[in-house]
Coordinates of C-alpha atoms in Angstrom, one line a residue:
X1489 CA -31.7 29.1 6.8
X1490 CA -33.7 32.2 5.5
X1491 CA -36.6 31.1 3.4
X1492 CA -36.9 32.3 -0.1
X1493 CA -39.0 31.9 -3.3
X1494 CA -36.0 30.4 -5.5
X1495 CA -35.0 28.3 -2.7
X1496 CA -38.3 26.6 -2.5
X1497 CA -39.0 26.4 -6.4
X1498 CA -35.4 24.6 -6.1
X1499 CA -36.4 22.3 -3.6
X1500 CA -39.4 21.7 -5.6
X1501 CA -37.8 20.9 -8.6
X1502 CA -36.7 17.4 -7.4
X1503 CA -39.3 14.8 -8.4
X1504 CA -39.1 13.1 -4.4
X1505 CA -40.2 17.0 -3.0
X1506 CA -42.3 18.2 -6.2
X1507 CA -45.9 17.3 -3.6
X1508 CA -44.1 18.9 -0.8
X1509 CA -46.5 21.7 1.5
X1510 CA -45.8 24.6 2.6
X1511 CA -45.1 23.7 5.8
X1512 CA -43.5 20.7 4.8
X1513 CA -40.9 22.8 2.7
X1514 CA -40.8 25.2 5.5
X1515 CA -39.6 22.8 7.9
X1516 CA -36.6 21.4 5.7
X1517 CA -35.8 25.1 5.1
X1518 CA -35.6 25.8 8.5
X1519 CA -33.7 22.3 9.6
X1520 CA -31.5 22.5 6.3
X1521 CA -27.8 23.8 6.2
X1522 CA -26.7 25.5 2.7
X1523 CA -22.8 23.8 2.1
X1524 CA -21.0 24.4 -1.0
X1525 CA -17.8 21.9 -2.3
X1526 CA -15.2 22.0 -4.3
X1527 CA -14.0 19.9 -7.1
X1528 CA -12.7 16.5 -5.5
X1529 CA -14.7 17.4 -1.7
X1530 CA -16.5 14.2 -0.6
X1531 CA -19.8 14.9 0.7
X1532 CA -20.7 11.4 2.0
X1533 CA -18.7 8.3 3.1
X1534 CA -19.9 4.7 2.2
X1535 CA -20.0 2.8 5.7
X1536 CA -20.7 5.8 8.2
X1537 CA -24.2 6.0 9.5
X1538 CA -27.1 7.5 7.6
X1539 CA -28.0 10.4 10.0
X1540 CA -28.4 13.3 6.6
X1541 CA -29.4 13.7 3.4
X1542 CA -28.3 16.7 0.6
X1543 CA -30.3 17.8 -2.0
X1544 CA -27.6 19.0 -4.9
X1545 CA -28.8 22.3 -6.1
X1546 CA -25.9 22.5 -8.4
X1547 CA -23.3 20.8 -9.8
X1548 CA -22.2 17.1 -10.4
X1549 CA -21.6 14.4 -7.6
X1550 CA -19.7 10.8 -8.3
X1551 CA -21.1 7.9 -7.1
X1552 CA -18.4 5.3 -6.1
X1553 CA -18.5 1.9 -4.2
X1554 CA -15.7 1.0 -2.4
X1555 CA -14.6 -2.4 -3.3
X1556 CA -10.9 -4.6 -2.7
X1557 CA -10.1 -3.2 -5.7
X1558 CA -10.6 0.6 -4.7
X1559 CA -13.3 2.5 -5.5
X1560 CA -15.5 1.6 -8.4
X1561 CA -17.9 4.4 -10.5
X1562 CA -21.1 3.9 -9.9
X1563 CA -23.4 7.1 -11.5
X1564 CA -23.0 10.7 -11.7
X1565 CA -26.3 12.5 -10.6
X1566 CA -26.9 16.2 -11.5
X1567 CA -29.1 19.0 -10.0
X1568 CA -31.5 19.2 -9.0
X1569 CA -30.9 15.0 -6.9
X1570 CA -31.7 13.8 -3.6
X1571 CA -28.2 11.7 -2.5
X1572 CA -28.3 9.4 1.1
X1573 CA -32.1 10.1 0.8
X1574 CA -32.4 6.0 1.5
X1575 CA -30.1 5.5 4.1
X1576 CA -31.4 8.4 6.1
X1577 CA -34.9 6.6 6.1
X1578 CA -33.9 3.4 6.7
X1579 CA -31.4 4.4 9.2
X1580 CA -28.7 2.2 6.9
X1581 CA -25.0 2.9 6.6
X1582 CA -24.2 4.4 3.4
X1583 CA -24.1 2.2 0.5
X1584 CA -22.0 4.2 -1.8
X1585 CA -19.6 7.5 -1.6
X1586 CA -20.5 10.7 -3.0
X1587 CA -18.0 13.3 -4.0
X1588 CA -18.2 16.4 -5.8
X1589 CA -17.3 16.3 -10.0
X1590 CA -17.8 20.0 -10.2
X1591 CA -18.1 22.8 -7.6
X1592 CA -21.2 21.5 -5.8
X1593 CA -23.9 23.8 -3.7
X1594 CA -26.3 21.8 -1.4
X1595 CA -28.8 21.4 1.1
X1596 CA -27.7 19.2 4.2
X1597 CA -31.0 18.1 6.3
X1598 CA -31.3 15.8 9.1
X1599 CA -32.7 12.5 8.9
X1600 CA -35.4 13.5 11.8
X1601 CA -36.9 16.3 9.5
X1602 CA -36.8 14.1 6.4
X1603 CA -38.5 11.5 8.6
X1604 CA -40.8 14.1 9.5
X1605 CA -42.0 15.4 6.1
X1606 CA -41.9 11.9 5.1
X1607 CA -44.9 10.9 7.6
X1608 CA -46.7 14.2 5.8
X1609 CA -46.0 13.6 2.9
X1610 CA -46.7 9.8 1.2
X1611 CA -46.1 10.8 -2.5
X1612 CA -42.7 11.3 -1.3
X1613 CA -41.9 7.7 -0.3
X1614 CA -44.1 6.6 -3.4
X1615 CA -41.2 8.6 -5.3
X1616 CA -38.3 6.6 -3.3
X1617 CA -40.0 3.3 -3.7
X1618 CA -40.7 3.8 -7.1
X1619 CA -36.9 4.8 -8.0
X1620 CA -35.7 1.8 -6.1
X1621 CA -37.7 -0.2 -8.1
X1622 CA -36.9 0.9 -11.0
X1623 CA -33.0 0.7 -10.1
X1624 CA -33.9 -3.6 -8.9
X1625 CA -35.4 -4.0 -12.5
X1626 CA -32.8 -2.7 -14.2
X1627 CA -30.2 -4.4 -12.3
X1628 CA -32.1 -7.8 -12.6
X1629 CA -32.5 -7.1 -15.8
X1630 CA -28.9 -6.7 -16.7
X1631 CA -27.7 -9.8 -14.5
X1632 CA -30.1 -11.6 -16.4
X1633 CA -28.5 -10.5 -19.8
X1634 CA -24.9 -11.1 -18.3
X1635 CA -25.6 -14.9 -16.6
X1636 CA -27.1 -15.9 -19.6
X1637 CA -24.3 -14.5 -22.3
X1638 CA -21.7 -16.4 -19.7
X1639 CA -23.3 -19.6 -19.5
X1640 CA -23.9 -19.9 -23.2
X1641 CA -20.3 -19.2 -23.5
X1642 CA -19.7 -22.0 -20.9
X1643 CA -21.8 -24.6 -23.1
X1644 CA -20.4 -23.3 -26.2
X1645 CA -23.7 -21.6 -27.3
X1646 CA -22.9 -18.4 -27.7
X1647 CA -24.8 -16.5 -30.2
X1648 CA -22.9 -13.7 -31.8
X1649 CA -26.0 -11.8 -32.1
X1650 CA -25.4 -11.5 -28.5
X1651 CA -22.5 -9.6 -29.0
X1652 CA -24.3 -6.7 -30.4
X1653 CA -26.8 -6.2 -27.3
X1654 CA -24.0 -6.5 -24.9
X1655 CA -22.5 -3.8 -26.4
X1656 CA -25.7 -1.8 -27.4
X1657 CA -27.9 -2.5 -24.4
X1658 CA -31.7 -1.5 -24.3
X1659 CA -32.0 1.7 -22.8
X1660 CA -32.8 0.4 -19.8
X1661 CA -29.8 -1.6 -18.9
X1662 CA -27.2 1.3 -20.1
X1663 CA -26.4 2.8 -17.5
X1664 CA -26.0 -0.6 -15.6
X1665 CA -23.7 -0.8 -19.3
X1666 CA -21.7 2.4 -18.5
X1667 CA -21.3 1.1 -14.8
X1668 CA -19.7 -1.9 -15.7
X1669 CA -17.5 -1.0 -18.4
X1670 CA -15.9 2.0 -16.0
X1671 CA -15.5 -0.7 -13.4
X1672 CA -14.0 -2.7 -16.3
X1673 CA -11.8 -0.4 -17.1
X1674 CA -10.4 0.7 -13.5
X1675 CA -10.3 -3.3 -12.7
X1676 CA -7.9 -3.5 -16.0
X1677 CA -6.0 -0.4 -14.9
X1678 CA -5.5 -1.8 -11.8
X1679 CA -4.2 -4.9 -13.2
X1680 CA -1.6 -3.5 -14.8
X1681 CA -0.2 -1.8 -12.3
X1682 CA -0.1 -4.7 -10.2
X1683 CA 1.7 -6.4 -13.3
X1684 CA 4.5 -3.3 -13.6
X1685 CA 5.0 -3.5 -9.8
X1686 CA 5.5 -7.9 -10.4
X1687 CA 8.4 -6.5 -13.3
X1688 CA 9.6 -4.2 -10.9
X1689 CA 10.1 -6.6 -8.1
X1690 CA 11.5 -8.8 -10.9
X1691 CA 14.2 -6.0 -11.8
X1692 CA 15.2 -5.7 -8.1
X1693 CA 15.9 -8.9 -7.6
X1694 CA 17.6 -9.4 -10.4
X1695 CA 19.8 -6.3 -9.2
X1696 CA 21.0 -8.1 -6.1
X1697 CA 24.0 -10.5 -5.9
X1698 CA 23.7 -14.2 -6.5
X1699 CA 24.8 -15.9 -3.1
X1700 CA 25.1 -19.1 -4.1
X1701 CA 27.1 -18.4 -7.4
X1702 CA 29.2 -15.7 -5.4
X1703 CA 29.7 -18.4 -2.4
X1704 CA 31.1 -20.6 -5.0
X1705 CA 33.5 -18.5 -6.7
X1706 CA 34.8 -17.1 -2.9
X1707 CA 35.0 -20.3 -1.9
X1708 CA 33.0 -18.7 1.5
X1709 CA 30.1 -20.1 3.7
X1710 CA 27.9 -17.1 2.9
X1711 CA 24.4 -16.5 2.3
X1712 CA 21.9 -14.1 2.5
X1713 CA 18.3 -13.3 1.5
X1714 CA 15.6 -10.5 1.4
X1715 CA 11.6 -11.1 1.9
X1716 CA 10.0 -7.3 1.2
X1717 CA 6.6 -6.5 2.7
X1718 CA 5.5 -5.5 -0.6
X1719 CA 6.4 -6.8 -4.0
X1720 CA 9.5 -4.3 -4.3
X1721 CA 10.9 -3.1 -0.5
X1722 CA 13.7 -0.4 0.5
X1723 CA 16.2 -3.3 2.1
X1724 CA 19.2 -4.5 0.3
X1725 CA 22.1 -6.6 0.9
X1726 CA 25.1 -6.8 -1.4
X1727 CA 28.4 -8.8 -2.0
X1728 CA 31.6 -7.5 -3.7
X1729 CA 34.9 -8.6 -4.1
X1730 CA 37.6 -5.9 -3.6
X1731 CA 40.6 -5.5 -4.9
X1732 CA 43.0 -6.6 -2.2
X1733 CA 41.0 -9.5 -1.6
X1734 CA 38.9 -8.9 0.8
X1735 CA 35.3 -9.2 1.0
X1736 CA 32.8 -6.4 1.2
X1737 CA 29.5 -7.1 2.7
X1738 CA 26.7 -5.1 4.1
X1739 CA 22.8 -4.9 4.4
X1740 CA 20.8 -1.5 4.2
X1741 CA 17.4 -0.1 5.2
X1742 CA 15.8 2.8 3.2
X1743 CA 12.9 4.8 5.2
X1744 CA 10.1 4.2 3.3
X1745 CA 8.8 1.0 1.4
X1746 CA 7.7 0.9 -2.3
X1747 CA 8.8 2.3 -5.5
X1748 CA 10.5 5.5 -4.6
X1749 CA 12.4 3.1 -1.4
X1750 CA 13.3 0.7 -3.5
X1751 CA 14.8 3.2 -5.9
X1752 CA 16.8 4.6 -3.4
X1753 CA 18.3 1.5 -2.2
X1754 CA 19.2 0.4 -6.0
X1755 CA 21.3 4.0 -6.1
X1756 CA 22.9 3.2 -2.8
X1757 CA 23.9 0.1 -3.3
X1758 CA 25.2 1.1 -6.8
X1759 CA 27.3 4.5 -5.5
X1760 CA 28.8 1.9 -2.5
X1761 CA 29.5 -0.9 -5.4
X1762 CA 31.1 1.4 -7.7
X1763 CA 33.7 3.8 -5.1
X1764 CA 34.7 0.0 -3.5
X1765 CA 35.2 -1.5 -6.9
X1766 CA 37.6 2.1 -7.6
X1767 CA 39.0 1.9 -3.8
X1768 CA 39.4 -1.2 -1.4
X1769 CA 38.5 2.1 1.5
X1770 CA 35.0 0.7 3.1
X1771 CA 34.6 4.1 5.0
X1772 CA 35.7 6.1 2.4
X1773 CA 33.4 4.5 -0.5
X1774 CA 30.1 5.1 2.1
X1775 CA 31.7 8.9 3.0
X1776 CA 31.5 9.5 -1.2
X1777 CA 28.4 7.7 -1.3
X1778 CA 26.8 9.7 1.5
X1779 CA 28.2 13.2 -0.3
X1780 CA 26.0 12.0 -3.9
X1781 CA 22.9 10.5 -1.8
X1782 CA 22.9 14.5 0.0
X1783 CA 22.9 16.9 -2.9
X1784 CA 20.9 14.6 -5.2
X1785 CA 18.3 13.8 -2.7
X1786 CA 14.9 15.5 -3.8
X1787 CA 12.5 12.7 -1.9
X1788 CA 14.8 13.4 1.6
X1789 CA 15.0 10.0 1.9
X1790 CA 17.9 8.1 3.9
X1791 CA 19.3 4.5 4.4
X1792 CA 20.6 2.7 7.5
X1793 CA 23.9 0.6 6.6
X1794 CA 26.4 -2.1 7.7
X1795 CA 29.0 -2.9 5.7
X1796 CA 31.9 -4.7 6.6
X1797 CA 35.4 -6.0 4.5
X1798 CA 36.1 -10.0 6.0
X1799 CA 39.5 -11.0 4.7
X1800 CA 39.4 -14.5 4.4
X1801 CA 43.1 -15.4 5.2
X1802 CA 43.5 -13.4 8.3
X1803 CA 39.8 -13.5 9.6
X1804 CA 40.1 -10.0 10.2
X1805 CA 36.4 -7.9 10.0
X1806 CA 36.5 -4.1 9.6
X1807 CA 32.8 -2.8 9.7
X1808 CA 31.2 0.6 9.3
X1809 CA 27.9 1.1 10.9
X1810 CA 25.6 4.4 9.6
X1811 CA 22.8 4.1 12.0
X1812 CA 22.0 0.6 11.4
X1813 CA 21.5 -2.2 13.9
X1814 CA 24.7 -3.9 15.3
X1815 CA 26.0 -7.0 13.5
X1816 CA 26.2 -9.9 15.8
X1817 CA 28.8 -12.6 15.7
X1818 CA 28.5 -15.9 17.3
X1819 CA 32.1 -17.0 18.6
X1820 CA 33.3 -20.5 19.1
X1821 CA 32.1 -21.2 22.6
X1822 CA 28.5 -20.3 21.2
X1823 CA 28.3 -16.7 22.5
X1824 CA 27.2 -14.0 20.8
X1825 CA 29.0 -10.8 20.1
X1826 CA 27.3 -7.3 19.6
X1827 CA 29.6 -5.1 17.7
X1828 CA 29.5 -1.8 18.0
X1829 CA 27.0 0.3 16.3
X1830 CA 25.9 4.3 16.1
X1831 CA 27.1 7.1 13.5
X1832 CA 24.2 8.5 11.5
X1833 CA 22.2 7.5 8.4
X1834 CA 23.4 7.8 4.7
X1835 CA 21.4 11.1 2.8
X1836 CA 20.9 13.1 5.6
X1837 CA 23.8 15.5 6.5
X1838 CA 27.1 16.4 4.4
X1839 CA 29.3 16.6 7.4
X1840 CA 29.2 13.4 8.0
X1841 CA 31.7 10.8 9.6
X1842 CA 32.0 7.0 9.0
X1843 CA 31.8 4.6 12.4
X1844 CA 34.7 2.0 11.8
X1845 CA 35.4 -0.8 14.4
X1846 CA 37.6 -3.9 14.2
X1847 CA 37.2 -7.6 15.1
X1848 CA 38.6 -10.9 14.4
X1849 CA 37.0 -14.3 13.4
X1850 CA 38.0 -17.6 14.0
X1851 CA 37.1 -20.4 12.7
X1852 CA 33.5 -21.8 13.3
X1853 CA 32.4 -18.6 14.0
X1854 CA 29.6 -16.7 12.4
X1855 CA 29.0 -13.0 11.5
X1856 CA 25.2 -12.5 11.2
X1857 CA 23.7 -8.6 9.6
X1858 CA 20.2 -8.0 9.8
X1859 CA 17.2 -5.5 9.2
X1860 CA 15.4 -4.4 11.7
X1861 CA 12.2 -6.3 9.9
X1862 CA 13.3 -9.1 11.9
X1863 CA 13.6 -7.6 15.2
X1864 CA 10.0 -5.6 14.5
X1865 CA 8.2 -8.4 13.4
X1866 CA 5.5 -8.3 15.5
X1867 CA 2.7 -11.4 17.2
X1868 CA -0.8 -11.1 17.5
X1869 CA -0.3 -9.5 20.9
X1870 CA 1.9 -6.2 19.3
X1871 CA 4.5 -7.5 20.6
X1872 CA 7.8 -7.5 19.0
X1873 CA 10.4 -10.5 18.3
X1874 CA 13.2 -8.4 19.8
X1875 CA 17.3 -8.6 19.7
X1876 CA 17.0 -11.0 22.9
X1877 CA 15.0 -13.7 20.9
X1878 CA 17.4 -13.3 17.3
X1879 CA 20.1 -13.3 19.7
X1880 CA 19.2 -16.6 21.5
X1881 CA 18.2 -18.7 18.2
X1882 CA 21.6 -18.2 17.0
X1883 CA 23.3 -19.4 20.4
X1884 CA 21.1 -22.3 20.2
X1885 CA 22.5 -25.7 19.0
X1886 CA 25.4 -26.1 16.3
X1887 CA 25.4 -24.2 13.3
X1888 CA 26.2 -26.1 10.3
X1889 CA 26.7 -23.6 7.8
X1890 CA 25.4 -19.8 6.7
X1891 CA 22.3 -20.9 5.1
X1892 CA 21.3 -23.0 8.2
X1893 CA 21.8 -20.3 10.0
X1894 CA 19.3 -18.1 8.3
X1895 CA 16.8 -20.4 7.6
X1896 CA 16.7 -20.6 11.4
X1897 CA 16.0 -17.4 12.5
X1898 CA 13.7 -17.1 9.0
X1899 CA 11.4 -20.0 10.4
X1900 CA 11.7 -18.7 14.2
X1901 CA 10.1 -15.0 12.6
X1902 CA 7.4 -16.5 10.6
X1903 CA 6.6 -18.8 13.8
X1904 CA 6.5 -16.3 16.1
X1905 CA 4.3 -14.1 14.1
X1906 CA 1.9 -16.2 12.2
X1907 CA -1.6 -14.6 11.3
X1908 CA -0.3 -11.4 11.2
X1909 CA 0.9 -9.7 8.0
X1910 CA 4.5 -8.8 7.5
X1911 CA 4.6 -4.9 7.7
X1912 CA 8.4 -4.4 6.8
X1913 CA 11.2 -5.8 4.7
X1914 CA 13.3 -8.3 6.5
X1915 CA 16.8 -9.0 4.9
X1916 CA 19.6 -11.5 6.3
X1917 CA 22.7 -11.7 5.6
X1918 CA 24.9 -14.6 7.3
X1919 CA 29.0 -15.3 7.2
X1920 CA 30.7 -18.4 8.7
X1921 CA 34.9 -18.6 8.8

């Protein structure tokens, strides 16, 4: 980097390099690499190693700690500061983040030259120390303040006179103060998030049929249920009676999990409820429904379906598969059935046509729908519980009714991948004649 009398007056003008020689400042110059960031630019990460420091000619940098809770403000240093000055002597990872506030212009030197001017130069660790110091006292300070306001309140000795210094702390302890009230404040952010995504996890299941209720009123062995990987999920399952007496049923997938999946599975269902509740036509209501989900359809999102109309007196099953994993159905003698399956997703093309296929139950038998959150779930090994597995649990044994049947292949899941967190939705949905 070319030397110049600004640039070494700005060096200079940082308390840690203010004893700096010549040659010392010479030798940063020369080792040092001018970097300039934008608004929002991270300059350092906390947990890589310490092999740099910047000195922050201008500007602001943010100083955050990551914690569970995301990352926490720590202090907002200003030009002319030394930032991962400590870590680069100690050769520690980085304690904390740094990222830009303001358009930010800095000098980027290697931990061997700091190390190197350093050795020269003991006013310069004098300066650290000192700073570190000062940073332990204030911090001990204000842990002393904040233990003992907790355990008067614990012992019912709180003074209210405490009140005031907790909110007006000594100079010393403010910005320790101004630390913990942001952190505070994102903690309480945080939390009420968390709470609107409980409410909205609330509000989709209270969206989705109630088996045992519609079971009754059917009079059907039926049952199904819906574990999302996060507290509101892009699967769905639904139950309607249609006009001519049948019985739609059907389970979905939306790509994508979270709030904008699961609000594309609570318009699906709805568009699918409403043209079957109009029309008894299964392929018909999912062609309509596909034509809405296509021109209104901003997020390009799309669901994999199974929906099927069971009449009861007849046994007869007519099914419509978009994309979605086969239905199986376990027939009298115990073996299982793989319907048919293809056609494409709902919400991606206009021209678009409906996959119908037939069957027939008999009594005894079951007609099981799933997501594929069950045939993905994965062990510790990565490897996955597979069709071959679902299909062999519900060969296995007698099945006494629908919710036997589900809590069967629920247990087999969580058995077959315990310690290792559940990374889709997994819905059910289970029908014996």
């Amino acid at each position: 980097m070319k030397d110049s009398t600004e640039l070494r007056a700005a060096i200079r003008a940082t308390s840690a390099f203010r004893d700096l020689s010549d040659a010392s400042i010479a030798l940063l110059i020369d080792a040092a690499e001018r970097q300039t960031f934008e608004p929002c630019a991270i300059l350092m990460v906390q947990g890589e190693p310490s092999d740099f420091a910047m000195l922050i000619l201008e500007g602001e940098v943010m100083v955050t700690a990551d914690s569970a809770r995301g990352a926490i403000p720590i202090s907002t240093l200003q030009a002319p500061s030394l930032l991962g000055e400590l870590g680069s002597l100690a050769h520690l990872p980085r304690s904390a983040t740094g990222r830009a506030r303001t358009p930010v212009t800095a000098l980027r030197f290697g931990r061997a030259a700091l190390i190197e001017v350093a050795r020269a130069t003991p006013s310069l660790l004098i300066d650290i120390i000192g700073r570190m110091g000062e940073r332990m006292r204030k911090v001990n300070g204000a842990i002393s303040l904040y233990t003992y306001a907790l355990a008067a309140l614990e012992q019912h000795e709180f003074d209210p006179a405490l009140l005031v210094e907790l909110r007006n702390p000594i100079p010393d302890l403010a910005d320790f103060g101004q630390t913990f009230g942001r952190m505070a404040e994102q903690i309480i952010l945080r939390r009420q998030r968390d709470d609107e995504m409980a409410s909205a996890a609330v509000i989709q299941r209270a969206l989705l049929p109630k088996v045992p209720e519609f079971a009754a009123e059917s009079g059907l062995d039926i049952f199904a249920e819906m574990t999302p990987a996060k507290d509101v999920g892009g699967d769905f399952y639904d139950l309607v009676q249609l006009a001519d007496g049948r019985i739609a049923l059907g389970v979905g997938d939306v790509c994508g999990k979270g709030v904008p999946a699961a609000l594309f599975m609570g318009i699906t269902r709805t568009l699918i409820r409403i043209h079957l509740r109009a029309s008894p036509d299964l392929p018909g209501a999912i062609l309509k429904t596909n034509a809405y989900l296509v021109n209104n359809n901003a997020a390009q999102l799309f669901a994999t379906l199974l929906f099927a109309a069971f009449d009861p007196r007849s046994g007869e099953v007519e099914y419509c598969s978009c994309g979605h994993l086969p239905g199986l159905i376990r027939r009298a003698n115990g073996a299982i059935e793989k319907l048919s399956a293809g056609g494409l997703p709902v919400g991606m093309f206009e021209q678009m046509k409906a996959n119908v296929g037939l069957t027939v139950m008999k009594p005894g038998e079951l007609f099981f729908l799933y997501t594929d959150g069950v045939t993905e779930a994965e062990d510790a090994g990565q490897n996955d519980f597979g069709e071959d597995r679902l299909r062999a649990i519900l060969a296995e044994g007698e099945v006494a009714d629908a919710v036997q049947c589900i809590a069967r292949v629920g247990a087999a899941v969580r058995e077959f991948s315990r310690g290792v967190p559940q990374f889709d939705d997994i819905t059910c949905l289970a029908l014996r004649k």
